[in-house]
PDB file of C-alpha atoms in Angstrom:
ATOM      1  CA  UNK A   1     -21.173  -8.175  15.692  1.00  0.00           C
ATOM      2  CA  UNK A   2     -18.254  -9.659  17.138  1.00  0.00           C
ATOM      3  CA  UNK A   3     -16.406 -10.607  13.546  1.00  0.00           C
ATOM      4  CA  UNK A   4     -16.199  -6.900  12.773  1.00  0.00           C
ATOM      5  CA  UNK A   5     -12.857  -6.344  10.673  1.00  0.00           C
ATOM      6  CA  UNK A   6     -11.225  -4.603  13.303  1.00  0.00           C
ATOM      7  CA  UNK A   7      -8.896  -1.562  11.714  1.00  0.00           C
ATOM      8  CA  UNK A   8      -5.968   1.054  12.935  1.00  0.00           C
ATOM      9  CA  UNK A   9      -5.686   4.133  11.354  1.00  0.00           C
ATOM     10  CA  UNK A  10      -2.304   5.773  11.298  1.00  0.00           C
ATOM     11  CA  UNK A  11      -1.943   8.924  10.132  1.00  0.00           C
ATOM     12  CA  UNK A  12      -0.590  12.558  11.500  1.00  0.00           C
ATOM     13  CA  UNK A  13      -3.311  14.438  10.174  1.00  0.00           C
ATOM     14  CA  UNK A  14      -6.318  14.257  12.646  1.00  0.00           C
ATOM     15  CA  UNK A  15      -8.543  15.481  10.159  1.00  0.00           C
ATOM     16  CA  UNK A  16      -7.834  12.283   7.610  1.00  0.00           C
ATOM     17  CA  UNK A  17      -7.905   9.986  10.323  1.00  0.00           C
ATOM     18  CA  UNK A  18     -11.250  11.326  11.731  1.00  0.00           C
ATOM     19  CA  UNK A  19     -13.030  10.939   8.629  1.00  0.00           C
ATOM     20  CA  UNK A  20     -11.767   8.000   8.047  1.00  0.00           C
ATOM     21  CA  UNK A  21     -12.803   6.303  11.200  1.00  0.00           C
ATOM     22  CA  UNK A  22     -16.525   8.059  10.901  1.00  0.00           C
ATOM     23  CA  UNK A  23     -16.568   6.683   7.040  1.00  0.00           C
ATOM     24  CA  UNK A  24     -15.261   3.023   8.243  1.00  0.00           C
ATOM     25  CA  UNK A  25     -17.751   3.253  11.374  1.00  0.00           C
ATOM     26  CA  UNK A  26     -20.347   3.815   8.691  1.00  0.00           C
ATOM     27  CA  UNK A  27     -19.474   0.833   6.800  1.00  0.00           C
ATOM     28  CA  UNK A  28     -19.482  -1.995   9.641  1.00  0.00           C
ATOM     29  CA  UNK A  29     -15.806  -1.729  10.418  1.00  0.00           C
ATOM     30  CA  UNK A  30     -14.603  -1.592  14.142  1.00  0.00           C
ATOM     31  CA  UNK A  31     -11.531   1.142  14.089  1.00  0.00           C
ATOM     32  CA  UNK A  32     -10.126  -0.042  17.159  1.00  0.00           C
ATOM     33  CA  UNK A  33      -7.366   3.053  17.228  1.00  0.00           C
ATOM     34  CA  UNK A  34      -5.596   5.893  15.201  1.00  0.00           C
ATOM     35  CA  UNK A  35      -2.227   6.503  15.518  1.00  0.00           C
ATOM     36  CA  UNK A  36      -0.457   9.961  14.877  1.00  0.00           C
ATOM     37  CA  UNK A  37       3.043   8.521  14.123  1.00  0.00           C
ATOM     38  CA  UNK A  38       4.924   5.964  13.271  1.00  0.00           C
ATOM     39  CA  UNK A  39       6.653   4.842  16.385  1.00  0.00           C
ATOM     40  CA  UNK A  40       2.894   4.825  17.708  1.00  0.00           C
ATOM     41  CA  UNK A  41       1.750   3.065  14.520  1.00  0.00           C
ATOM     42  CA  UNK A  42       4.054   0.480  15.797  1.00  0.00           C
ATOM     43  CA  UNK A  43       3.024   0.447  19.137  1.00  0.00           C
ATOM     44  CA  UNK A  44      -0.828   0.558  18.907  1.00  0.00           C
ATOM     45  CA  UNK A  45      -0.592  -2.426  16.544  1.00  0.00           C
ATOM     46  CA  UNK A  46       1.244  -4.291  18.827  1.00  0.00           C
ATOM     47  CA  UNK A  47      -0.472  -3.519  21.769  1.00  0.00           C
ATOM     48  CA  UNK A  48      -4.134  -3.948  19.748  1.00  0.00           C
ATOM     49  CA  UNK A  49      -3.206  -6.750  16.936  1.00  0.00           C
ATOM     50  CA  UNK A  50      -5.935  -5.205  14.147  1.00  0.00           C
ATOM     51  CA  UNK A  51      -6.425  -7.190  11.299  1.00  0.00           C
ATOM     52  CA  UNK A  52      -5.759  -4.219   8.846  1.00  0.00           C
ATOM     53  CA  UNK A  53      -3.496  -1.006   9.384  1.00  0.00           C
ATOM     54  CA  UNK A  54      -4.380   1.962   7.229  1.00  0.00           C
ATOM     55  CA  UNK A  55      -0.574   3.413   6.746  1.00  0.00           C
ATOM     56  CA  UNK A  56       0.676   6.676   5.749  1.00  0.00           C
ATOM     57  CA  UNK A  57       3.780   6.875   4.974  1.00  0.00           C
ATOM     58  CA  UNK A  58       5.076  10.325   5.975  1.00  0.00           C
ATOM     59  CA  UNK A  59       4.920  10.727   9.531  1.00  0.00           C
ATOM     60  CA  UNK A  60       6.637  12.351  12.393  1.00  0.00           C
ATOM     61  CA  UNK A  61       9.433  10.232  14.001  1.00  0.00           C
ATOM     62  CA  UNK A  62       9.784   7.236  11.582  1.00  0.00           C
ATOM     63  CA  UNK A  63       8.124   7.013   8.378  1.00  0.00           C
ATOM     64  CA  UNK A  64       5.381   4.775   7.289  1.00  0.00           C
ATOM     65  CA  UNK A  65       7.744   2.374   5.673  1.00  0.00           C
ATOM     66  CA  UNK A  66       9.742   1.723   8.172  1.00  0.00           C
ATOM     67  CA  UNK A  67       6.753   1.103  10.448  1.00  0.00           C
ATOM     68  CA  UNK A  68       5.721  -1.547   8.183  1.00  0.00           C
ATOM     69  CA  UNK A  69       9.205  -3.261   8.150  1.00  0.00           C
ATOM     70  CA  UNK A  70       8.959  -3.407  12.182  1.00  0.00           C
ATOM     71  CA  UNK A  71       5.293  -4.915  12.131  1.00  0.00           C
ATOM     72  CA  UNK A  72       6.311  -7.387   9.375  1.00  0.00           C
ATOM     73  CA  UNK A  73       9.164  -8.259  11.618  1.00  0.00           C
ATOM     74  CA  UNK A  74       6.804  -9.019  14.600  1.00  0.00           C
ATOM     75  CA  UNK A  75       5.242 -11.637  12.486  1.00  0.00           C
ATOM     76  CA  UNK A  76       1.584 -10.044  13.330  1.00  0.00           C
ATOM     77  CA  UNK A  77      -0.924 -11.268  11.436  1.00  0.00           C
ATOM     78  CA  UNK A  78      -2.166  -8.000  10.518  1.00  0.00           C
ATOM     79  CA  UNK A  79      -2.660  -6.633   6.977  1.00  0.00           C
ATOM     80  CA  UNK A  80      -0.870  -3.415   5.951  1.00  0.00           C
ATOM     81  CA  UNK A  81      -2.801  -0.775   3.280  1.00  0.00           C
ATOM     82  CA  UNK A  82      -0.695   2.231   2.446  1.00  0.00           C
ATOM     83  CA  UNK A  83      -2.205   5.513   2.061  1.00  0.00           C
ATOM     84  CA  UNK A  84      -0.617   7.926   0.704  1.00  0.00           C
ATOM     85  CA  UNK A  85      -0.597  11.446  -0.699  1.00  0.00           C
ATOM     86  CA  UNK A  86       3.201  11.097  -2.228  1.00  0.00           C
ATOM     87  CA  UNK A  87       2.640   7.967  -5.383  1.00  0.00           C
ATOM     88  CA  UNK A  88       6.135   7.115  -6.051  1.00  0.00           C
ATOM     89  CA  UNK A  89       7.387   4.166  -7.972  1.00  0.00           C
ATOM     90  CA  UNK A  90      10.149   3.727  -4.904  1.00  0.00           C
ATOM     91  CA  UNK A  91       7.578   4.166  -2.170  1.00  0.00           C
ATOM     92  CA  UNK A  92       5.118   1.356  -4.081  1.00  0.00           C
ATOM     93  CA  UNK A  93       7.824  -0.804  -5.001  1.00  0.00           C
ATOM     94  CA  UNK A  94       9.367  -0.657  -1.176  1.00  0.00           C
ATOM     95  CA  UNK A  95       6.030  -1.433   0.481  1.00  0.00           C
ATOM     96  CA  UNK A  96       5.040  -4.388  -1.487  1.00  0.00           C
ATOM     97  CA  UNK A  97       9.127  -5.499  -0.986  1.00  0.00           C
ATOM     98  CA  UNK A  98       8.058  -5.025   2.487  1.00  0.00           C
ATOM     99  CA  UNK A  99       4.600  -6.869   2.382  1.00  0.00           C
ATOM    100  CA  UNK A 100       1.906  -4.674   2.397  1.00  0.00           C
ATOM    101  CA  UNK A 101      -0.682  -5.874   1.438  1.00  0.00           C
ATOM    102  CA  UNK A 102      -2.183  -2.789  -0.426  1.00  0.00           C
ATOM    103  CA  UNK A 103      -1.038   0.901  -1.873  1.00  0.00           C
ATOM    104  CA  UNK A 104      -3.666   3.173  -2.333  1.00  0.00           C
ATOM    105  CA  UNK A 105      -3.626   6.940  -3.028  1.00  0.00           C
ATOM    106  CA  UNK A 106      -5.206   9.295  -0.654  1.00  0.00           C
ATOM    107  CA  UNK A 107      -7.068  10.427  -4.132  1.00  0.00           C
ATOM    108  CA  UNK A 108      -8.522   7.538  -3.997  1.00  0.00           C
ATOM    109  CA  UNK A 109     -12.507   7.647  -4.086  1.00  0.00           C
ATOM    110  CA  UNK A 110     -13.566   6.978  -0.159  1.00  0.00           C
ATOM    111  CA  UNK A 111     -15.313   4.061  -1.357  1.00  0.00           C
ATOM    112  CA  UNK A 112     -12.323   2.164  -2.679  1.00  0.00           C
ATOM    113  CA  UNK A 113     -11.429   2.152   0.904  1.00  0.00           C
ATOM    114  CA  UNK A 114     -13.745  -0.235   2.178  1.00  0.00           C
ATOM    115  CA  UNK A 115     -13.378  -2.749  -0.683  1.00  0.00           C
ATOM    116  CA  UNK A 116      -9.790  -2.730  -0.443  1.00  0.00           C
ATOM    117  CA  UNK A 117      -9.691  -3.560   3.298  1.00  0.00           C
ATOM    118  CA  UNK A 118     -12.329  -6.429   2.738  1.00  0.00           C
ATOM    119  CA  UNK A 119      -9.734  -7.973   0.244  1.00  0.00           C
ATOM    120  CA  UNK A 120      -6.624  -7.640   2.009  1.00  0.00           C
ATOM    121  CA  UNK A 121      -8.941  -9.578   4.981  1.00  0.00           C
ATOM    122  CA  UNK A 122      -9.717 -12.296   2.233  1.00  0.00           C
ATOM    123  CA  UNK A 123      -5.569 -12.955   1.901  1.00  0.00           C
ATOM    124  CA  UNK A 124      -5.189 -11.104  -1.466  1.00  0.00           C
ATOM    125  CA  UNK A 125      -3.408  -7.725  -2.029  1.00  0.00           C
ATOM    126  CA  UNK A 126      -4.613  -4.470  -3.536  1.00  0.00           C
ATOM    127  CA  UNK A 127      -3.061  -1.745  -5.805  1.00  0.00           C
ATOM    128  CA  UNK A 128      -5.119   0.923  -7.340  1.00  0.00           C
ATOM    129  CA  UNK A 129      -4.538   0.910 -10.797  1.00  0.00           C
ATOM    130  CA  UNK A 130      -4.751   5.041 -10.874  1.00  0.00           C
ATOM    131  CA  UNK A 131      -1.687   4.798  -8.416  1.00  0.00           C
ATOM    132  CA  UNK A 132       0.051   1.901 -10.604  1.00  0.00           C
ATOM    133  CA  UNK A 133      -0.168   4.141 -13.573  1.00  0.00           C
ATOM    134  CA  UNK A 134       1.108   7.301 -12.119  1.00  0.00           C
ATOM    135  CA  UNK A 135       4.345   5.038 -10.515  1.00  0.00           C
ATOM    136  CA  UNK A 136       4.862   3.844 -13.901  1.00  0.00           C
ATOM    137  CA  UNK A 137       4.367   6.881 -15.932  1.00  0.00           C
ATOM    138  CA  UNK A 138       7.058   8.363 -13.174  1.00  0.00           C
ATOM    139  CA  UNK A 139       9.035   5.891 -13.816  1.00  0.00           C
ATOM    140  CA  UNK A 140       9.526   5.553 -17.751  1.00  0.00           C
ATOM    141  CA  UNK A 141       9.238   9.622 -18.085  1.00  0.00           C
ATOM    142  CA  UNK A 142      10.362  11.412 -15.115  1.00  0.00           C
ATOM    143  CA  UNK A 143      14.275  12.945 -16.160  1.00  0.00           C
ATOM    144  CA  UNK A 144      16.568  11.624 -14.041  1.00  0.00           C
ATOM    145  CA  UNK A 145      18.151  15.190 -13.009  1.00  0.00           C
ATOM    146  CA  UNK A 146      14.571  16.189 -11.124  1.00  0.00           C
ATOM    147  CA  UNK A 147      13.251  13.119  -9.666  1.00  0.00           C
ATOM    148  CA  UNK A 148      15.513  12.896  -5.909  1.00  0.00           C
ATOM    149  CA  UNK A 149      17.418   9.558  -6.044  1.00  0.00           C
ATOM    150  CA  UNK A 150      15.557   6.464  -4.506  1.00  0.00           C
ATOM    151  CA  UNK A 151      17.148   5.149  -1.316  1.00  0.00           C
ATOM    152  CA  UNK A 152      20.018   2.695  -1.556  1.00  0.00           C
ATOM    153  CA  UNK A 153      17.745  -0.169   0.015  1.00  0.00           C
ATOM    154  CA  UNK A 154      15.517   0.278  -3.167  1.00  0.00           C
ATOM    155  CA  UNK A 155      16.717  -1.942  -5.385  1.00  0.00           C
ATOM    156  CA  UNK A 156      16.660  -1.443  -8.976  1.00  0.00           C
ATOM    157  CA  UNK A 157      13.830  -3.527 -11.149  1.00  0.00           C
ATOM    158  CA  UNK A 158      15.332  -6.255 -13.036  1.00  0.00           C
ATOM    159  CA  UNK A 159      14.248  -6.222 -17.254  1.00  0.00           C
ATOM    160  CA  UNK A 160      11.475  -8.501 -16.186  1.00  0.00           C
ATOM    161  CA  UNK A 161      10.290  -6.877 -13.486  1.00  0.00           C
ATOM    162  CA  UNK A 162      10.099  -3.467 -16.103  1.00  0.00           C
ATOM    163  CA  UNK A 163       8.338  -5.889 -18.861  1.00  0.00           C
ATOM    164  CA  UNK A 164       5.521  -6.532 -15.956  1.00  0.00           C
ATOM    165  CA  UNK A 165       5.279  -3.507 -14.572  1.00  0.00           C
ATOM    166  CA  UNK A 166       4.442  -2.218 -18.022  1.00  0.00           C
ATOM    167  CA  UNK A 167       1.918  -4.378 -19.125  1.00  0.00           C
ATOM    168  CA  UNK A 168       0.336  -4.038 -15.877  1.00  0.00           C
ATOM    169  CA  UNK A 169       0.204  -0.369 -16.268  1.00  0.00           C
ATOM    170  CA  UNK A 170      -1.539  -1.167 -20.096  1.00  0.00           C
ATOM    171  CA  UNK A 171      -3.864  -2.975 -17.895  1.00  0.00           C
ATOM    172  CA  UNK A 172      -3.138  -6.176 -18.792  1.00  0.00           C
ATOM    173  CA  UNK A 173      -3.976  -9.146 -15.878  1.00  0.00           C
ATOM    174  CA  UNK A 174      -1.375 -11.747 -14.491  1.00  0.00           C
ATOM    175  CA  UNK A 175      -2.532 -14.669 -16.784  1.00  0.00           C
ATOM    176  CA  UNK A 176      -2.138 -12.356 -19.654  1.00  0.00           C
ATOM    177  CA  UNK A 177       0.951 -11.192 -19.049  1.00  0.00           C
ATOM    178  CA  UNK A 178       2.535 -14.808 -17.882  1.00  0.00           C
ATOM    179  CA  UNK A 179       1.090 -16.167 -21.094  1.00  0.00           C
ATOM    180  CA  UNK A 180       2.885 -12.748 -23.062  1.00  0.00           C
ATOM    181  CA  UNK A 181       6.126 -13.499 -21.274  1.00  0.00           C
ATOM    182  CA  UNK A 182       5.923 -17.255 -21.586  1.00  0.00           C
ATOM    183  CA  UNK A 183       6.898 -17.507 -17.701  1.00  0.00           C
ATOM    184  CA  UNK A 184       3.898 -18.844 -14.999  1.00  0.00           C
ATOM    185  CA  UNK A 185       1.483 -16.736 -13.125  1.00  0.00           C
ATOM    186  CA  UNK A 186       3.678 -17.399 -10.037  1.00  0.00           C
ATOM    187  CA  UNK A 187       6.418 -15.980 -11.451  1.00  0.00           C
ATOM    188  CA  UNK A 188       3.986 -12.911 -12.588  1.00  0.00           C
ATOM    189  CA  UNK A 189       2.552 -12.709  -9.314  1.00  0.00           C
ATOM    190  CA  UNK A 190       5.725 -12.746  -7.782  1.00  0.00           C
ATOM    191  CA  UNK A 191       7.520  -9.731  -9.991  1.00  0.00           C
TER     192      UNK A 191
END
């Protein structure tokens, strides 16, 4: 089997990225290494080149996100899923600003898993909707005095951006929402 979708895991919790490698194993995948932190994330993906990086994004030494920023950087071809335990509307809308190529919740049923790295292989991106929900309902309801203040490098969503992030959280799909907004897929796909 020498096409095997060949994955990282990085994660600081050997437990998570233990059964993730025995549930991946299971499913035809070749995990090729797990990384404890984010510096190593870095480093092992480098050194290895997988074609997808499972991603948390709090870690010891530098955080998930700014792992991702330094493998985008490199130019690598390798896809980036984030998995995490901590939905945010910053942390989502940062990764995807980044380029990764998926967001999923630690929540997530094990079997999304799979699927999601076998699309981010085929060139497209994944979001659970679960996690796009919970970002938006954040978003639109969480009071401004309890939610901690997104970093300055987060920049704010433009009225547009909102209107799309809305509909996709009614569950609406890019050609419905470009056709809503009288603007072109692209343009969807892009906000």
């Amino acid at each position: 089997a020498k096409n095997k979708t060949r994955v990282l895991i990085a994660d600081d919790h050997a437990i998570i990225c233990e059964g993730l490698r025995l549930y991946l194993q299971r499913d035809g995948f070749d995990v090729v290494g797990v990384a404890y932190s984010g510096r190593q994330a870095i480093d092992l993906t480098m050194a290895l080149r997988p074609d997808v990086l499972l991603l948390d994004i709090r870690m010891p030494d530098i955080d998930g996100l700014e792992a991702l920023a330094a493998i985008k950087a490199s130019k690598l071809k390798t896809a980036v899923i984030i998995l995490t335990g901590f939905v945010r509307i910053e942390y989502l809308t940062r990764a995807i600003t980044l380029g990764a190529a998926g967001f999923l919740s630690k929540e997530v049923n094990p079997d999304r898993i799979p699927h999601a790295i076998r699309v981010v292989t085929s060139g497209h991106s994944v979001i659970d909707r679960d996690v796009l929900q919970e970002a938006i309902r954040e978003f639109y309801f969480v009071g401004a005095s309890d939610s901690p203040k997104p970093s300055p490098t987060v920049e704010p969503l433009t009225e547009q951006e909102l209107r799309v992030l809305k509909f996709i959280g009614e569950g609406l799909n890019n050609d419905s929402i470009a056709a809503m907004l009288s603007v072109s897929r692209n343009t969807v796909k892009a906000h």
